[in-house]
Tab-separated table of C-alpha atoms and ligand atoms in Angstrom:
chain	number	residue	atom	x	y	z
K	1	MET	CA	133.884	129.905	216.981
K	2	SER	CA	133.549	126.657	218.498
K	3	ILE	CA	133.284	123.425	216.170
K	4	ILE	CA	130.744	122.067	218.214
K	5	SER	CA	127.225	123.408	217.941
K	6	ASN	CA	125.283	125.669	220.431
K	7	ASN	CA	122.638	123.683	220.492
K	8	LEU	CA	124.298	121.210	222.327
K	9	ASN	CA	124.981	123.559	225.233
K	10	LYS	CA	121.132	123.186	225.855
K	11	ILE	CA	121.395	119.885	226.917
K	12	LYS	CA	123.427	117.120	228.928
K	13	PRO	CA	124.697	113.612	228.402
K	14	SER	CA	122.098	111.144	230.071
K	15	PRO	CA	122.640	110.839	233.471
K	16	THR	CA	121.228	107.241	233.806
K	17	ILE	CA	123.762	106.115	230.992
K	18	ALA	CA	126.788	108.177	232.894
K	19	VAL	CA	125.660	105.972	235.973
K	20	THR	CA	126.193	102.569	234.586
K	21	GLN	CA	129.260	103.708	232.993
K	22	LYS	CA	130.709	104.697	235.840
K	23	ALA	CA	129.621	101.816	237.919
K	24	ARG	CA	131.521	99.627	234.662
K	25	GLU	CA	134.379	101.323	235.177
K	26	LEU	CA	134.790	100.967	239.018
K	27	LYS	CA	134.103	97.034	238.149
K	28	ALA	CA	136.779	96.712	235.674
K	29	ALA	CA	139.410	98.184	237.790
K	30	GLY	CA	138.577	95.391	240.002
K	31	LYS	CA	136.212	97.467	242.625
K	32	ASP	CA	133.317	95.244	244.011
K	33	VAL	CA	129.984	96.850	241.998
K	34	ILE	CA	126.304	96.149	242.148
K	35	GLY	CA	124.842	98.399	239.216
K	36	LEU	CA	121.290	99.335	240.291
K	37	GLY	CA	121.004	102.014	237.806
K	38	ALA	CA	120.554	100.644	234.413
K	39	GLY	CA	117.005	100.782	232.676
K	40	GLU	CA	116.821	96.983	231.026
K	41	PRO	CA	115.563	93.716	231.972
K	42	ASP	CA	118.553	91.240	233.070
K	43	PHE	CA	116.089	88.376	231.236
K	44	ASP	CA	117.457	87.139	228.083
K	45	THR	CA	115.500	87.707	224.928
K	46	PRO	CA	113.265	84.691	224.273
K	47	ASP	CA	114.667	81.937	221.942
K	48	ASN	CA	111.575	82.152	219.728
K	49	ILE	CA	112.394	85.996	218.464
K	50	LYS	CA	116.489	85.311	218.164
K	51	GLU	CA	115.386	82.501	215.930
K	52	ALA	CA	113.357	84.759	213.468
K	53	ALA	CA	116.350	87.137	213.572
K	54	ILE	CA	118.694	84.208	212.331
K	55	LYS	CA	116.030	82.784	210.513
K	56	ALA	CA	115.681	86.547	208.549
K	57	ILE	CA	119.464	86.528	207.926
K	58	ARG	CA	119.211	83.509	206.612
K	59	ASP	CA	116.718	84.340	204.079
K	60	GLY	CA	118.814	87.171	202.982
K	61	ASP	CA	116.172	90.072	204.699
K	62	THR	CA	119.240	92.098	205.001
K	63	LYS	CA	118.200	94.940	202.878
K	64	TYR	CA	116.744	98.652	203.310
K	65	THR	CA	112.671	98.113	204.069
K	66	ALA	CA	110.630	101.288	204.192
K	67	VAL	CA	111.437	103.623	205.901
K	68	ASP	CA	109.215	103.786	209.023
K	69	GLY	CA	108.686	99.925	209.197
K	70	THR	CA	107.752	96.828	207.274
K	71	PRO	CA	104.257	96.340	206.063
K	72	VAL	CA	104.485	92.998	208.565
K	73	LEU	CA	105.693	94.823	211.338
K	74	LYS	CA	102.674	97.417	210.940
K	75	LYS	CA	100.223	94.874	210.895
K	76	ALA	CA	101.690	92.880	213.801
K	77	ILE	CA	101.444	96.539	215.730
K	78	VAL	CA	98.209	96.827	214.562
K	79	ASP	CA	97.120	94.073	215.997
K	80	LYS	CA	98.658	94.226	218.982
K	81	PHE	CA	97.258	97.600	219.858
K	82	LYS	CA	93.625	95.622	218.671
K	83	ARG	CA	94.644	92.741	220.935
K	84	GLU	CA	95.900	94.318	223.897
K	85	ASN	CA	94.324	98.083	224.329
K	86	ASN	CA	91.312	97.423	222.278
K	87	LEU	CA	92.429	100.662	219.450
K	88	ASP	CA	91.964	100.597	216.002
K	89	TYR	CA	94.639	101.868	213.385
K	90	ASP	CA	95.266	101.771	209.781
K	91	LEU	CA	98.881	101.001	208.666
K	92	ASP	CA	99.422	104.514	207.605
K	93	GLN	CA	98.827	105.460	211.314
K	94	ILE	CA	101.934	103.594	212.646
K	95	THR	CA	105.556	104.191	212.508
K	96	VAL	CA	108.378	102.405	213.687
K	97	GLY	CA	112.221	103.518	215.020
K	98	ALA	CA	115.146	102.259	216.104
K	99	GLY	CA	114.155	102.136	219.407
K	100	GLY	CA	111.061	104.296	221.695
K	101	LYS	CA	113.616	106.978	222.304
K	102	HIS	CA	114.323	107.186	218.654
K	103	VAL	CA	110.481	107.221	218.269
K	104	ILE	CA	109.939	110.216	220.665
K	105	TYR	CA	112.906	112.308	219.482
K	106	ASN	CA	111.471	111.952	215.717
K	107	ALA	CA	108.087	113.095	217.072
K	108	MET	CA	109.675	115.995	218.944
K	109	MET	CA	111.845	116.739	216.177
K	110	ALA	CA	108.885	116.828	213.744
K	111	THR	CA	106.303	118.750	215.753
K	112	LEU	CA	107.872	121.462	217.361
K	113	ASN	CA	108.606	125.182	216.562
K	114	GLU	CA	110.653	127.475	218.420
K	115	GLY	CA	108.835	128.322	222.089
K	116	ASP	CA	106.671	125.646	221.416
K	117	GLU	CA	105.618	124.337	225.160
K	118	VAL	CA	105.492	120.532	226.191
K	119	ILE	CA	104.388	119.906	229.622
K	120	VAL	CA	106.865	117.302	230.997
K	121	PRO	CA	105.456	115.731	234.790
K	122	ALA	CA	108.489	115.395	237.092
K	123	PRO	CA	109.814	113.032	237.773
K	124	TYR	CA	110.152	112.338	234.219
K	125	TRP	CA	112.366	110.216	232.237
K	126	VAL	CA	115.748	111.845	231.712
K	127	SER	CA	115.674	112.241	227.819
K	128	TYR	CA	112.179	114.339	227.476
K	129	PRO	CA	113.364	117.585	229.127
K	130	ASP	CA	117.012	117.678	226.814
K	131	MET	CA	114.529	116.046	223.351
K	132	VAL	CA	112.427	118.896	223.763
K	133	LEU	CA	115.182	121.267	223.786
K	134	LEU	CA	117.509	120.056	221.233
K	135	ALA	CA	113.983	120.217	219.018
K	136	GLY	CA	113.707	124.102	219.896
K	137	GLY	CA	110.965	123.812	222.223
K	138	THR	CA	110.416	124.812	226.044
K	139	PRO	CA	109.933	122.139	228.595
K	140	ILE	CA	107.165	123.025	231.078
K	141	ILE	CA	108.400	120.868	234.416
K	142	LEU	CA	105.591	120.018	236.588
K	143	GLU	CA	106.774	118.828	239.765
K	144	CYS	CA	104.339	115.724	241.490
K	145	ASP	CA	105.614	115.233	244.984
K	146	GLU	CA	105.197	111.754	246.766
K	147	LYS	CA	102.371	112.747	248.650
K	148	GLN	CA	100.532	112.675	244.821
K	149	GLY	CA	101.878	109.068	244.410
K	150	PHE	CA	104.434	111.170	241.982
K	151	LYS	CA	101.438	111.860	239.593
K	152	LEU	CA	100.202	114.652	237.939
K	153	SER	CA	97.025	115.864	239.433
K	154	PRO	CA	94.440	117.386	236.897
K	155	SER	CA	94.089	121.033	238.605
K	156	GLU	CA	97.709	121.466	237.963
K	157	LEU	CA	97.431	119.979	234.472
K	158	ASP	CA	94.895	123.013	233.799
K	159	LYS	CA	96.991	125.866	235.162
K	160	ALA	CA	100.232	124.639	233.164
K	161	ILE	CA	97.991	124.643	229.747
K	162	THR	CA	98.766	127.803	227.942
K	163	PRO	CA	97.996	128.689	224.097
K	164	LYS	CA	101.772	127.724	223.263
K	165	THR	CA	101.137	124.129	225.164
K	166	LYS	CA	101.984	121.736	221.858
K	167	TRP	CA	102.295	118.169	223.904
K	168	ILE	CA	102.155	116.912	227.338
K	169	ILE	CA	103.917	113.843	227.952
K	170	LEU	CA	102.317	111.019	230.186
K	171	ASN	CA	104.345	107.822	231.149
K	172	SER	CA	103.012	105.027	233.019
K	173	PRO	CA	104.155	102.494	234.281
K	174	SER	CA	106.623	105.547	234.855
K	175	ASN	CA	110.294	105.827	234.727
K	176	PRO	CA	111.989	106.680	237.350
K	177	THR	CA	108.913	106.151	239.770
K	178	GLY	CA	106.881	103.005	238.828
K	179	ALA	CA	104.031	104.984	239.306
K	180	CYS	CA	100.806	103.702	237.279
K	181	TYR	CA	97.908	105.795	236.257
K	182	SER	CA	94.675	104.298	236.756
K	183	GLU	CA	91.836	104.308	234.265
K	184	SER	CA	90.131	106.797	236.768
K	185	ASP	CA	93.470	108.995	237.159
K	186	ILE	CA	93.636	109.004	233.329
K	187	LEU	CA	89.232	110.021	233.094
K	188	GLU	CA	90.189	113.033	234.985
K	189	LEU	CA	93.125	114.212	233.071
K	190	SER	CA	91.005	113.470	230.508
K	191	LYS	CA	88.153	115.984	231.303
K	192	ILE	CA	91.271	118.683	231.335
K	193	LEU	CA	92.707	117.767	227.825
K	194	ILE	CA	89.283	117.510	226.127
K	195	LYS	CA	88.726	121.134	227.087
K	196	HIS	CA	92.187	122.394	225.616
K	197	SER	CA	91.621	121.066	221.776
K	198	HIS	CA	94.982	122.500	221.143
K	199	VAL	CA	97.108	120.202	223.129
K	200	TYR	CA	98.164	116.922	221.941
K	201	ILE	CA	99.239	113.585	224.071
K	202	LEU	CA	102.590	111.964	223.904
K	203	SER	CA	101.675	108.544	225.958
K	204	ASP	CA	105.129	106.461	226.551
K	205	ASP	CA	103.598	103.222	227.233
K	206	ILE	CA	107.204	101.442	227.287
K	207	TYR	CA	106.341	99.427	230.614
K	208	GLU	CA	102.944	98.404	229.726
K	209	HIS	CA	103.597	95.105	230.974
K	210	VAL	CA	105.849	95.724	233.857
K	211	VAL	CA	102.666	95.425	235.829
K	212	TYR	CA	101.661	94.052	239.196
K	213	GLU	CA	98.843	92.306	241.191
K	214	ASN	CA	95.562	93.750	239.817
K	215	PHE	CA	96.470	96.408	238.435
K	216	LYS	CA	94.845	97.181	235.350
K	217	PHE	CA	96.501	99.445	232.302
K	218	PHE	CA	95.047	101.686	230.593
K	219	THR	CA	96.430	104.200	227.920
K	220	ILE	CA	95.076	107.412	227.204
K	221	ALA	CA	94.105	106.583	223.583
K	222	GLN	CA	91.493	104.846	224.896
K	223	ILE	CA	89.395	108.039	225.456
K	224	LYS	CA	87.422	108.275	222.683
K	225	GLU	CA	87.440	112.075	222.629
K	226	LEU	CA	90.850	112.173	222.628
K	227	LYS	CA	92.596	109.553	220.848
K	228	GLY	CA	92.968	111.850	217.555
K	229	ARG	CA	95.400	114.060	219.389
K	230	VAL	CA	97.251	111.125	220.967
K	231	LEU	CA	100.490	109.874	219.921
K	232	THR	CA	101.117	105.992	221.714
K	233	MET	CA	104.766	105.334	221.670
K	234	ASN	CA	105.539	101.842	222.816
K	235	GLY	CA	108.130	99.072	221.803
K	236	VAL	CA	109.553	95.811	222.221
K	237	SER	CA	112.963	96.828	224.491
K	238	LYS	CA	111.334	95.830	228.126
K	239	ALA	CA	108.009	93.826	227.241
K	240	TYR	CA	110.362	91.164	225.117
K	241	SER	CA	114.095	92.394	227.034
K	242	MET	CA	115.147	93.602	223.601
K	243	THR	CA	116.995	96.668	224.352
K	244	GLY	CA	120.185	95.667	222.379
K	245	TRP	CA	117.955	95.016	219.027
K	246	ARG	CA	116.219	98.903	218.909
K	247	ILE	CA	112.951	98.553	217.784
K	248	GLY	CA	110.042	101.324	219.284
K	249	TYR	CA	107.047	102.415	217.746
K	250	ALA	CA	104.093	104.703	217.818
K	251	ALA	CA	100.388	104.962	216.894
K	252	GLY	CA	98.544	108.228	216.310
K	253	PRO	CA	97.336	111.010	214.104
K	254	LYS	CA	98.416	109.921	210.236
K	255	ASP	CA	100.211	113.723	209.569
K	256	ILE	CA	102.440	113.726	212.099
K	257	ILE	CA	103.179	109.980	211.621
K	258	LYS	CA	104.213	111.095	207.803
K	259	ALA	CA	106.173	114.215	209.616
K	260	ILE	CA	108.081	111.337	211.503
K	261	ALA	CA	108.706	109.310	208.336
K	262	LYS	CA	110.157	112.375	206.586
K	263	ILE	CA	112.551	112.992	209.045
K	264	GLN	CA	114.107	109.566	209.525
K	265	SER	CA	114.190	109.347	205.715
K	266	GLN	CA	116.557	111.999	205.962
K	267	SER	CA	118.153	110.610	209.213
K	268	THR	CA	118.771	106.725	210.244
K	269	THR	CA	116.357	105.418	206.932
K	270	ASN	CA	114.937	102.367	208.636
K	271	PRO	CA	115.462	100.283	211.920
K	272	SER	CA	117.607	97.361	211.112
K	273	SER	CA	115.906	94.547	208.811
K	274	ILE	CA	116.814	91.903	211.036
K	275	SER	CA	115.533	93.448	214.504
K	276	GLN	CA	112.126	94.303	212.818
K	277	ALA	CA	111.732	90.780	211.699
K	278	ALA	CA	112.235	89.522	215.333
K	279	ALA	CA	109.645	92.074	216.503
K	280	VAL	CA	107.244	90.781	214.166
K	281	GLU	CA	107.665	87.174	216.443
K	282	ALA	CA	107.793	89.013	219.343
K	283	LEU	CA	104.566	91.055	218.650
K	284	ASN	CA	102.623	87.698	217.141
K	285	GLY	CA	104.415	84.652	219.293
K	286	LYS	CA	103.818	83.318	222.224
K	287	GLN	CA	103.227	86.160	225.232
K	288	ASP	CA	103.623	83.657	228.006
K	289	PHE	CA	106.594	84.842	229.919
K	290	ILE	CA	105.898	88.347	230.122
K	291	LYS	CA	103.409	87.608	232.917
K	292	GLU	CA	106.006	85.089	234.238
K	293	ARG	CA	108.842	87.869	233.933
K	294	ALA	CA	105.913	90.687	235.467
K	295	LYS	CA	105.698	88.120	238.816
K	296	SER	CA	109.467	87.823	239.294
K	297	PHE	CA	109.664	91.743	238.961
K	298	GLN	CA	107.387	91.746	241.367
K	299	GLU	CA	108.668	89.746	244.055
K	300	ARG	CA	112.180	92.047	243.506
K	301	ARG	CA	109.879	95.210	244.345
K	302	ASP	CA	108.064	93.917	247.347
K	303	PHE	CA	111.803	92.716	248.883
K	304	VAL	CA	113.039	96.153	247.703
K	305	VAL	CA	110.456	97.980	248.981
K	306	SER	CA	110.048	96.511	252.412
K	307	SER	CA	114.099	96.173	252.944
K	308	LEU	CA	114.289	99.923	252.088
K	309	ASN	CA	111.536	100.679	254.299
K	310	GLN	CA	113.185	98.948	257.366
K	311	ILE	CA	116.336	101.510	257.135
K	312	GLU	CA	116.027	104.440	259.462
K	313	GLY	CA	116.397	107.888	257.078
K	314	ILE	CA	114.706	106.165	253.920
K	315	GLU	CA	110.964	106.386	252.985
K	316	CYS	CA	109.825	104.058	249.693
K	317	LEU	CA	106.482	103.893	248.191
K	318	ASN	CA	105.220	100.847	246.837
K	319	PRO	CA	104.699	101.303	242.756
K	320	ASP	CA	102.270	99.291	240.473
K	321	GLY	CA	104.897	98.968	237.960
K	322	ALA	CA	108.067	99.641	236.054
K	323	PHE	CA	111.190	97.776	237.726
K	324	TYR	CA	112.279	101.154	239.424
K	325	VAL	CA	111.606	102.648	243.148
K	326	PHE	CA	112.033	106.234	243.859
K	327	PRO	CA	113.179	106.206	247.635
K	328	SER	CA	113.443	109.459	249.351
K	329	CYS	CA	116.937	109.982	251.283
K	330	LYS	CA	115.802	113.657	252.466
K	331	ALA	CA	115.599	112.374	256.110
K	332	LEU	CA	119.453	112.012	255.353
K	333	ILE	CA	120.421	115.033	254.153
K	334	GLY	CA	123.024	117.223	256.343
K	335	LYS	CA	124.358	114.304	257.567
K	336	LYS	CA	128.166	113.159	257.181
K	337	ASP	CA	129.555	109.934	255.531
K	338	PRO	CA	132.434	107.817	256.733
K	339	ASN	CA	134.659	110.199	255.093
K	340	GLY	CA	133.611	113.260	257.074
K	341	ASN	CA	132.233	114.535	254.129
K	342	VAL	CA	128.508	116.386	254.350
K	343	ILE	CA	125.707	114.975	252.245
K	344	ASN	CA	124.212	118.327	250.754
K	345	ASN	CA	121.898	116.561	248.213
K	346	ASP	CA	120.961	113.350	246.616
K	347	THR	CA	123.799	114.053	244.371
K	348	ASP	CA	126.219	113.645	247.121
K	349	PHE	CA	124.645	110.641	248.858
K	350	VAL	CA	124.687	108.352	245.672
K	351	LYS	CA	128.083	109.678	245.152
K	352	SER	CA	128.819	108.582	248.859
K	353	LEU	CA	127.312	105.407	248.163
K	354	LEU	CA	129.108	104.131	245.018
K	355	GLU	CA	132.325	105.018	246.683
K	356	HIS	CA	131.606	103.328	249.980
K	357	SER	CA	129.724	100.714	249.465
K	358	GLY	CA	129.889	100.053	245.668
K	359	ILE	CA	126.089	100.486	244.961
K	360	ALA	CA	125.194	102.628	241.912
K	361	VAL	CA	121.937	104.177	242.128
K	362	VAL	CA	121.058	107.648	240.457
K	363	GLN	CA	120.040	110.921	241.973
K	364	GLY	CA	116.365	112.066	242.148
K	365	SER	CA	117.619	115.841	240.514
K	366	ALA	CA	118.558	113.718	237.526
K	367	PHE	CA	114.723	112.779	237.066
K	368	GLY	CA	113.605	116.591	237.960
K	369	LEU	CA	112.746	115.868	241.541
K	370	GLU	CA	115.509	116.386	244.559
K	371	GLY	CA	115.828	114.577	247.665
K	372	PHE	CA	115.192	111.213	246.043
K	373	PHE	CA	116.986	108.433	244.170
K	374	ARG	CA	116.397	105.668	241.384
K	375	ILE	CA	116.679	101.905	242.302
K	376	SER	CA	116.858	99.577	238.739
K	377	TYR	CA	115.589	96.209	240.680
K	378	ALA	CA	116.081	94.700	237.164
K	379	THR	CA	119.042	92.561	238.769
K	380	SER	CA	118.919	89.057	240.197
K	381	MET	CA	117.414	88.843	244.271
K	382	GLU	CA	121.119	87.693	244.588
K	383	ASN	CA	122.538	91.017	243.880
K	384	LEU	CA	119.345	92.656	245.587
K	385	LYS	CA	119.914	91.080	248.999
K	386	LYS	CA	123.460	92.080	248.852
K	387	ALA	CA	123.240	95.683	247.679
K	388	LEU	CA	119.906	96.208	250.351
K	389	ASP	CA	122.584	94.776	253.049
K	390	LYS	CA	125.330	97.534	251.380
K	391	ILE	CA	122.842	100.457	251.390
K	392	LYS	CA	121.159	99.629	255.011
K	393	ASN	CA	125.129	99.360	256.307
K	394	PHE	CA	125.948	102.564	254.434
K	395	CYS	CA	122.921	104.891	255.881
K	396	LYS	CA	123.747	103.408	259.600
K	397	GLU	CA	126.981	104.771	259.036
K	398	LEU	CA	125.879	108.650	258.156
K	399	ASN	CA	126.200	110.577	261.101
E	1	PLP	C1	110.049	106.022	229.965
E	1	PLP	C2	111.217	105.072	228.595
E	1	PLP	N1	110.539	105.666	227.373
E	1	PLP	C3	111.164	105.350	226.764
E	1	PLP	C4	112.392	104.127	226.824
E	1	PLP	C5	113.389	104.146	225.139
E	1	PLP	O1	113.227	102.818	225.162
E	1	PLP	P1	114.084	102.078	224.139
E	1	PLP	O2	115.161	101.359	224.818
E	1	PLP	O3	113.044	101.335	223.151
E	1	PLP	O4	114.469	103.642	223.320
E	1	PLP	C6	112.806	104.062	228.360
E	1	PLP	C7	114.389	103.549	227.899
E	1	PLP	O5	115.022	103.422	229.276
E	1	PLP	C8	112.072	104.864	229.107
E	1	PLP	O6	112.501	104.426	230.260
């Protein structure tokens, strides 16, 4: 009998964290490596937020808090939803966890029974299917190909819904593709979801503030007929460069929020009191740097997309948000790398790219769609220029 739970056989370690780790190891061994695998902004947490955390420590704000968030933070979240999304919530419709990931995990654990289905459009954020599996549910993967801009079509959604469907997970802007659902995209999906009144919607809005040009962010809870069935997850990680602080939150139906608190009370208790104080400042404090940072992400996206599209064998869409692109390497499958090894799939491609050129990216199959790879451009222009040169030279050498 194994000491390890059978449940763990259902899942794999996060492949994106694995790539970052591999790049770190190669760097430590003296190799010149540029990591384009990480899912976090390269900017620092703003000073006013850091100061709020330091003040919290000095003021003795260092004890357990209410399990699913301090009243002050919940109020700041309620205000955020009103200010930015024109959504009204009461304090008991808000939950705070140790990162957005934790909140989604709690939501799955709190709601899924064996065999419940969760629709996950692919390419997906790597954690969704595994969280569903851990909670005893069945992920139903719906591939959304490049021709659809990697977005879910309403008719495919309609076909995939069964009496066992409990949730659909929507993520816009998307990790890994950067695809964003416009208001009219969401309206179309809503028509289907309004019909299926047993289905709940988990909207992962963590990249809300990383949108470009004139794209107007819209979230599905803004559809009145659906709001009572939507759990909107967001957090401070990406918008405020606070990935290490571990604060995520969600707003939604009271019964789900209460169930999440029950799980959290028997697992992690409250998220860090200090991080919560910092998150209050993040949400209530100045917001001007968010747009500036989005502008600099946009410059990088423009550079990365145009450079990739100049490489023979690579094709890349120009997404509206997040700090990722999801280029196709399908035209390079079947070629040989400089060691004479055949590139049979996207995993071979990224492995060979890392070994030969020291560029760490993540294979599309890790996100549920083969023949692609994900580049995170949350790194300096200097790094991106070097990296794109190296990718170009690597692709040229394939024959
Ligand atoms: C789509 C998506 N959702 C949720 C998260 C989780 O964010 P957090 O760091 O707040 O746990 C991430 C982080 O990479 C993400 O990409």
